[in-house]
C-alpha cells in the first residue's frame, strides 16, 4: 500500500464519523503529513464548524507541530475555495505553509470544481487529485448524497426492504416483525447512524410503533419522517413521545423529500412500508435499494441469517 493510499484511507475513516451530522455540507476527512508521519487529522463535524482541512491543521498545532512548511495535506474532497459560514479552506492551507494537497474527489458543484487547484497553484502549492481508483470510488460513494442534493435540490434516497423467500414483506394480517435476523437489524441500526432522516409510512407507525432510532451509537441529529395521507396517527406513538428528536408528518412523499431538500437534508433512509417504497420508485426518487432476503417462508421458523442485497442507481459524473 502506498503512502498516498494509506493517508487517504485514514481520511475516509475520519470523514465517515461526520455522516448524518454535517447537512447541508458533505462529510469530509483530512490528514496532515510531515516527514512521512501524520502530524494532524480532523473531520467536518457539523455545518458552521471547522472544515476537515482546518480541523487537521489545528490538530497538528495542538500536537506541538510548530511549522507545517513542506507538509502535505490528504483530503477526501477538493478543498473549498470560497468563504461561506466559515472561511475558505484554501486560505487556511496557504496560511499554514502546506506545500502539497492531494484530494480524492472533485467538488460536485460545477461552480467550485477545479477552483482549488487554481487558487493553490497561484500560491505555489501543488494540488492534485489522487490516482488511486479504489480510494476515489470510496470517496465518491461517501459524497454521493451531497452530489445529488447539489444537482437536484433533493436528498439521496435509500429504500430498505426485508423480504421472505416467498417474496413477502408481511403476513396475511399485515404483521412484519421480525422477518430479518438480529444481524440484519444491527446493520439497520448502523445505517441509521449515518443518515439524516428515517422515513416510513403511516401504517408502519400504527402497526409496529417503531422508535426508528439507532440502538447502537446514537445519532442525535436524526429526524424521523412519517408519510400519511390521512394524517391519522396514534398520538402516543414512540416517534411522538420519546423526546428523541423531531418527527415530521407529510401527506405526500414527493413533497416530503422536496421540503427535506430545502432544509439541506442529504440522505433519507426509507424503511417501509411497501406502498411508500413503491410510490417513491414509481416517481423515480429512489437512488439505492437494499433488500434483506430472509431464508424463510412467512409463518415458518427461520432457518438461517438474512442476506443483504444492495442495488445503487448510477448518478451522472461530476
CSV table of C-alpha atoms in Angstrom, one decimal:
chain,number,residue,atom,x,y,z
A,1,UNK,CA,0.0,0.0,0.0
A,2,UNK,CA,1.4,3.4,-1.0
A,3,UNK,CA,1.6,6.3,1.5
A,4,UNK,CA,-1.0,8.2,-0.5
A,5,UNK,CA,-3.5,5.3,-0.3
A,6,UNK,CA,-2.8,4.9,3.4
A,7,UNK,CA,-3.3,8.5,4.3
A,8,UNK,CA,-6.4,8.9,2.1
A,9,UNK,CA,-8.0,5.8,3.6
A,10,UNK,CA,-7.4,7.3,7.0
A,11,UNK,CA,-9.0,10.5,5.9
A,12,UNK,CA,-12.0,8.5,4.7
A,13,UNK,CA,-12.2,6.7,8.0
A,14,UNK,CA,-12.4,10.1,9.7
A,15,UNK,CA,-14.9,11.5,7.2
A,16,UNK,CA,-17.4,8.7,7.9
A,17,UNK,CA,-17.6,10.0,11.5
A,18,UNK,CA,-19.4,13.0,10.1
A,19,UNK,CA,-22.1,11.1,8.2
A,20,UNK,CA,-25.6,12.2,9.4
A,21,UNK,CA,-24.3,15.3,11.1
A,22,UNK,CA,-22.9,17.7,8.5
A,23,UNK,CA,-26.0,18.7,6.5
A,24,UNK,CA,-26.1,20.7,4.2
A,25,UNK,CA,-22.4,20.1,3.9
A,26,UNK,CA,-20.8,16.8,2.9
A,27,UNK,CA,-18.8,14.6,5.3
A,28,UNK,CA,-15.0,15.2,4.8
A,29,UNK,CA,-11.9,14.0,6.4
A,30,UNK,CA,-8.3,15.3,6.2
A,31,UNK,CA,-4.8,14.2,7.3
A,32,UNK,CA,-1.7,16.5,7.6
A,33,UNK,CA,1.5,14.6,7.0
A,34,UNK,CA,5.0,15.9,7.6
A,35,UNK,CA,8.2,14.0,7.2
A,36,UNK,CA,6.2,10.9,6.2
A,37,UNK,CA,4.3,10.9,9.6
A,38,UNK,CA,0.8,12.0,10.5
A,39,UNK,CA,1.1,15.5,12.1
A,40,UNK,CA,-2.6,16.2,12.5
A,41,UNK,CA,-6.0,14.9,11.4
A,42,UNK,CA,-9.6,16.0,11.5
A,43,UNK,CA,-13.1,15.8,10.0
A,44,UNK,CA,-16.0,18.1,9.5
A,45,UNK,CA,-18.3,17.6,12.4
A,46,UNK,CA,-21.3,19.8,11.5
A,47,UNK,CA,-22.2,22.9,9.4
A,48,UNK,CA,-20.8,26.1,10.9
A,49,UNK,CA,-17.9,24.3,12.5
A,50,UNK,CA,-14.3,23.8,11.2
A,51,UNK,CA,-14.0,22.1,7.9
A,52,UNK,CA,-11.8,19.0,7.9
A,53,UNK,CA,-8.8,20.7,6.5
A,54,UNK,CA,-8.8,23.4,9.2
A,55,UNK,CA,-9.5,20.8,11.9
A,56,UNK,CA,-6.5,18.8,10.7
A,57,UNK,CA,-4.2,21.9,10.7
A,58,UNK,CA,-5.4,22.8,14.2
A,59,UNK,CA,-4.8,19.2,15.3
A,60,UNK,CA,-1.2,19.5,14.2
A,61,UNK,CA,-0.7,22.7,16.2
A,62,UNK,CA,-2.2,21.0,19.3
A,63,UNK,CA,0.3,18.2,18.9
A,64,UNK,CA,3.2,20.7,19.0
A,65,UNK,CA,4.0,20.9,15.3
A,66,UNK,CA,5.5,24.4,15.2
A,67,UNK,CA,5.7,24.6,11.4
A,68,UNK,CA,3.8,22.9,8.6
A,69,UNK,CA,6.1,24.3,5.9
A,70,UNK,CA,6.7,21.4,3.5
A,71,UNK,CA,3.8,19.3,4.9
A,72,UNK,CA,1.3,17.5,2.7
A,73,UNK,CA,-2.5,17.5,3.2
A,74,UNK,CA,-4.6,14.5,2.2
A,75,UNK,CA,-8.3,15.2,2.0
A,76,UNK,CA,-11.3,13.2,0.8
A,77,UNK,CA,-12.9,16.1,-1.1
A,78,UNK,CA,-11.5,19.1,-3.1
A,79,UNK,CA,-10.9,21.9,-0.6
A,80,UNK,CA,-13.4,24.8,-0.7
A,81,UNK,CA,-12.1,28.0,-2.2
A,82,UNK,CA,-14.8,30.4,-1.3
A,83,UNK,CA,-15.8,31.6,2.2
A,84,UNK,CA,-19.2,30.7,3.4
A,85,UNK,CA,-20.3,30.2,7.0
A,86,UNK,CA,-16.6,29.7,7.7
A,87,UNK,CA,-13.5,30.8,5.9
A,88,UNK,CA,-12.2,29.2,2.7
A,89,UNK,CA,-10.1,26.1,3.3
A,90,UNK,CA,-7.6,27.2,0.6
A,91,UNK,CA,-6.9,30.3,2.6
A,92,UNK,CA,-6.1,28.2,5.7
A,93,UNK,CA,-3.9,25.9,3.7
A,94,UNK,CA,-1.9,28.8,2.3
A,95,UNK,CA,-1.6,30.4,5.7
A,96,UNK,CA,-0.4,27.1,7.3
A,97,UNK,CA,2.5,26.8,4.8
A,98,UNK,CA,1.4,23.4,3.4
A,99,UNK,CA,3.2,22.6,0.2
A,100,UNK,CA,1.1,19.8,-1.3
A,101,UNK,CA,-2.6,18.9,-1.4
A,102,UNK,CA,-4.0,15.5,-2.6
A,103,UNK,CA,-7.7,15.1,-2.7
A,104,UNK,CA,-9.8,12.1,-3.8
A,105,UNK,CA,-13.0,13.6,-5.3
A,106,UNK,CA,-13.6,17.0,-7.0
A,107,UNK,CA,-16.3,19.3,-5.7
A,108,UNK,CA,-19.7,18.2,-7.2
A,109,UNK,CA,-20.7,21.8,-7.5
A,110,UNK,CA,-19.6,22.9,-11.1
A,111,UNK,CA,-19.1,26.5,-9.8
A,112,UNK,CA,-16.4,25.3,-7.5
A,113,UNK,CA,-14.9,22.3,-9.2
A,114,UNK,CA,-11.3,22.7,-10.1
A,115,UNK,CA,-11.0,26.1,-8.5
A,116,UNK,CA,-8.9,24.9,-5.5
A,117,UNK,CA,-6.1,23.8,-7.8
A,118,UNK,CA,-6.1,27.2,-9.5
A,119,UNK,CA,-6.1,29.1,-6.2
A,120,UNK,CA,-3.4,27.0,-4.6
A,121,UNK,CA,-1.2,26.8,-7.6
A,122,UNK,CA,-1.0,30.6,-7.7
A,123,UNK,CA,0.3,30.4,-4.1
A,124,UNK,CA,2.9,27.9,-5.2
A,125,UNK,CA,1.2,24.9,-3.6
A,126,UNK,CA,0.9,21.7,-5.6
A,127,UNK,CA,-2.7,20.4,-5.7
A,128,UNK,CA,-3.7,17.2,-7.4
A,129,UNK,CA,-6.3,14.5,-7.5
A,130,UNK,CA,-5.5,11.1,-6.2
A,131,UNK,CA,-4.9,8.5,-9.0
A,132,UNK,CA,-5.9,5.6,-6.7
A,133,UNK,CA,-9.1,4.2,-8.2
A,134,UNK,CA,-10.1,2.4,-5.0
A,135,UNK,CA,-9.8,5.4,-2.8
A,136,UNK,CA,-11.5,7.6,-5.4
A,137,UNK,CA,-14.5,5.3,-5.6
A,138,UNK,CA,-14.9,5.1,-1.8
A,139,UNK,CA,-14.7,8.9,-1.6
A,140,UNK,CA,-17.2,9.3,-4.4
A,141,UNK,CA,-19.6,6.9,-2.6
A,142,UNK,CA,-19.2,9.0,0.6
A,143,UNK,CA,-20.3,12.3,-1.1
A,144,UNK,CA,-23.0,10.7,-3.4
A,145,UNK,CA,-25.9,12.2,-1.3
A,146,UNK,CA,-24.3,15.6,-1.3
A,147,UNK,CA,-23.8,15.4,-5.1
A,148,UNK,CA,-27.4,14.6,-5.7
A,149,UNK,CA,-28.5,17.4,-3.4
A,150,UNK,CA,-26.3,19.8,-5.3
A,151,UNK,CA,-27.6,18.6,-8.7
A,152,UNK,CA,-31.3,18.3,-7.8
A,153,UNK,CA,-32.1,20.0,-4.5
A,154,UNK,CA,-33.4,16.6,-3.3
A,155,UNK,CA,-31.9,14.2,-0.7
A,156,UNK,CA,-30.4,10.9,-1.7
A,157,UNK,CA,-33.0,8.1,-1.0
A,158,UNK,CA,-32.1,4.6,0.1
A,159,UNK,CA,-35.0,2.2,0.4
A,160,UNK,CA,-34.5,-0.9,2.7
A,161,UNK,CA,-37.0,-3.7,2.5
A,162,UNK,CA,-36.9,-7.0,4.4
A,163,UNK,CA,-38.4,-9.9,2.3
A,164,UNK,CA,-39.0,-13.6,2.8
A,165,UNK,CA,-38.1,-16.3,0.3
A,166,UNK,CA,-41.7,-16.3,-1.0
A,167,UNK,CA,-41.5,-12.6,-1.8
A,168,UNK,CA,-43.5,-11.3,1.2
A,169,UNK,CA,-42.7,-8.4,3.5
A,170,UNK,CA,-45.6,-9.2,5.9
A,171,UNK,CA,-48.1,-12.0,6.6
A,172,UNK,CA,-51.8,-12.0,5.6
A,173,UNK,CA,-52.7,-9.8,8.6
A,174,UNK,CA,-50.0,-7.2,7.8
A,175,UNK,CA,-47.6,-8.2,10.5
A,176,UNK,CA,-44.0,-7.6,9.6
A,177,UNK,CA,-42.0,-8.3,12.8
A,178,UNK,CA,-39.3,-9.8,12.6
A,179,UNK,CA,-38.7,-11.0,9.1
A,180,UNK,CA,-34.9,-10.2,9.2
A,181,UNK,CA,-32.3,-11.6,11.5
A,182,UNK,CA,-30.7,-9.9,14.5
A,183,UNK,CA,-27.6,-9.3,12.4
A,184,UNK,CA,-29.6,-7.6,9.8
A,185,UNK,CA,-31.3,-5.4,12.4
A,186,UNK,CA,-27.9,-4.4,13.8
A,187,UNK,CA,-26.9,-3.4,10.3
A,188,UNK,CA,-30.0,-1.3,10.0
A,189,UNK,CA,-29.1,0.5,13.3
A,190,UNK,CA,-25.7,1.3,11.8
A,191,UNK,CA,-27.4,2.7,8.7
A,192,UNK,CA,-29.5,4.9,10.9
A,193,UNK,CA,-26.3,6.3,12.5
A,194,UNK,CA,-25.2,7.6,9.1
A,195,UNK,CA,-28.3,9.2,7.5
A,196,UNK,CA,-30.1,12.5,8.1
A,197,UNK,CA,-33.7,11.2,8.2
A,198,UNK,CA,-35.7,7.9,8.5
A,199,UNK,CA,-38.9,7.8,6.5
A,200,UNK,CA,-41.8,5.3,7.0
A,201,UNK,CA,-45.4,5.1,6.1
A,202,UNK,CA,-48.3,5.8,8.5
A,203,UNK,CA,-49.3,2.1,8.6
A,204,UNK,CA,-45.8,1.2,9.9
A,205,UNK,CA,-46.4,3.6,12.8
A,206,UNK,CA,-49.9,2.3,13.5
A,207,UNK,CA,-49.0,-1.4,13.4
A,208,UNK,CA,-45.4,-1.6,14.7
A,209,UNK,CA,-44.9,1.6,16.8
A,210,UNK,CA,-41.1,1.7,16.0
A,211,UNK,CA,-38.7,4.1,17.5
A,212,UNK,CA,-36.8,4.4,14.2
A,213,UNK,CA,-33.6,5.2,16.3
A,214,UNK,CA,-30.2,3.6,16.2
A,215,UNK,CA,-29.8,1.2,19.1
A,216,UNK,CA,-26.1,1.2,18.7
A,217,UNK,CA,-24.3,4.6,18.5
A,218,UNK,CA,-26.9,7.4,19.0
A,219,UNK,CA,-27.5,9.9,16.2
A,220,UNK,CA,-28.9,13.0,18.0
A,221,UNK,CA,-29.2,14.8,14.6
A,222,UNK,CA,-31.5,12.1,13.1
A,223,UNK,CA,-35.0,13.3,12.1
A,224,UNK,CA,-37.9,10.9,11.7
A,225,UNK,CA,-40.4,11.4,8.9
A,226,UNK,CA,-43.9,9.8,8.6
A,227,UNK,CA,-45.8,9.9,5.3
A,228,UNK,CA,-49.6,9.5,5.9
A,229,UNK,CA,-52.3,10.7,3.5
A,230,UNK,CA,-54.9,10.6,6.3
A,231,UNK,CA,-52.7,12.0,9.0
A,232,UNK,CA,-54.5,9.7,11.4
A,233,UNK,CA,-51.6,8.6,13.6
A,234,UNK,CA,-51.5,7.4,17.3
A,235,UNK,CA,-50.6,10.4,19.4
A,236,UNK,CA,-48.8,8.1,21.9
A,237,UNK,CA,-46.5,6.5,19.2
A,238,UNK,CA,-42.9,6.4,20.2
A,239,UNK,CA,-41.8,8.8,17.4
A,240,UNK,CA,-44.0,11.5,19.0
A,241,UNK,CA,-43.5,10.8,22.7
A,242,UNK,CA,-39.9,9.6,23.3
A,243,UNK,CA,-38.3,13.1,23.2
A,244,UNK,CA,-35.5,11.8,21.0
A,245,UNK,CA,-35.7,14.4,18.3
A,246,UNK,CA,-38.1,15.9,15.8
A,247,UNK,CA,-40.7,13.9,13.9
A,248,UNK,CA,-42.2,15.4,10.7
A,249,UNK,CA,-45.5,14.3,9.2
A,250,UNK,CA,-46.3,14.7,5.5
A,251,UNK,CA,-49.3,13.7,3.3
A,252,UNK,CA,-47.1,13.1,0.2
A,253,UNK,CA,-43.7,11.5,-0.2
A,254,UNK,CA,-42.6,13.8,-3.0
A,255,UNK,CA,-43.5,16.9,-1.0
A,256,UNK,CA,-41.7,15.5,2.0
A,257,UNK,CA,-38.5,15.0,0.0
A,258,UNK,CA,-38.8,18.4,-1.5
A,259,UNK,CA,-39.1,20.0,1.9
A,260,UNK,CA,-36.3,17.9,3.4
A,261,UNK,CA,-34.1,19.0,0.4
A,262,UNK,CA,-35.0,22.6,1.1
A,263,UNK,CA,-33.8,22.2,4.7
A,264,UNK,CA,-30.5,20.8,3.5
A,265,UNK,CA,-31.1,17.1,4.3
A,266,UNK,CA,-28.7,14.9,2.3
A,267,UNK,CA,-29.6,11.3,2.9
A,268,UNK,CA,-33.0,9.7,3.7
A,269,UNK,CA,-33.4,6.1,4.6
A,270,UNK,CA,-36.9,4.7,3.8
A,271,UNK,CA,-37.7,1.6,5.9
A,272,UNK,CA,-41.3,1.0,4.8
A,273,UNK,CA,-43.9,0.1,4.1
A,274,UNK,CA,-44.4,-1.3,0.7
A,275,UNK,CA,-46.8,1.3,-0.6
A,276,UNK,CA,-44.4,4.1,0.3
A,277,UNK,CA,-41.5,2.3,-1.3
A,278,UNK,CA,-43.5,1.7,-4.5
A,279,UNK,CA,-44.6,5.3,-4.7
A,280,UNK,CA,-41.0,6.5,-4.4
A,281,UNK,CA,-39.9,4.1,-7.0
A,282,UNK,CA,-42.7,5.0,-9.5
A,283,UNK,CA,-41.8,8.6,-9.0
A,284,UNK,CA,-38.1,7.9,-9.9
A,285,UNK,CA,-37.0,9.1,-6.5
A,286,UNK,CA,-35.1,6.0,-5.2
A,287,UNK,CA,-31.3,6.1,-5.6
A,288,UNK,CA,-30.4,2.9,-3.7
A,289,UNK,CA,-32.3,-0.3,-2.9
A,290,UNK,CA,-31.2,-2.6,-0.1
A,291,UNK,CA,-33.1,-5.9,0.1
A,292,UNK,CA,-32.7,-8.0,3.2
A,293,UNK,CA,-33.6,-11.5,2.0
A,294,UNK,CA,-34.6,-13.8,4.8
A,295,UNK,CA,-34.2,-17.5,4.2
A,296,UNK,CA,-37.7,-18.3,5.4
A,297,UNK,CA,-41.3,-18.6,4.3
A,298,UNK,CA,-43.7,-16.3,6.1
A,299,UNK,CA,-45.1,-18.0,9.1
A,300,UNK,CA,-42.3,-20.6,9.4
A,301,UNK,CA,-39.3,-20.7,11.7
A,302,UNK,CA,-36.2,-19.0,10.2
A,303,UNK,CA,-33.5,-21.4,9.1
A,304,UNK,CA,-30.5,-19.0,8.7
A,305,UNK,CA,-29.4,-15.5,8.9
A,306,UNK,CA,-30.6,-12.9,6.4
A,307,UNK,CA,-28.6,-11.8,3.4
A,308,UNK,CA,-28.4,-8.1,2.3
A,309,UNK,CA,-28.6,-7.4,-1.4
A,310,UNK,CA,-27.7,-3.8,-2.5
A,311,UNK,CA,-28.5,-2.0,-5.7
A,312,UNK,CA,-27.4,1.5,-6.4
A,313,UNK,CA,-28.6,3.9,-9.1
A,314,UNK,CA,-25.8,5.5,-11.0
A,315,UNK,CA,-25.6,9.3,-10.8
A,316,UNK,CA,-24.1,11.4,-13.6
A,317,UNK,CA,-20.4,12.1,-13.2
A,318,UNK,CA,-19.4,15.4,-11.6
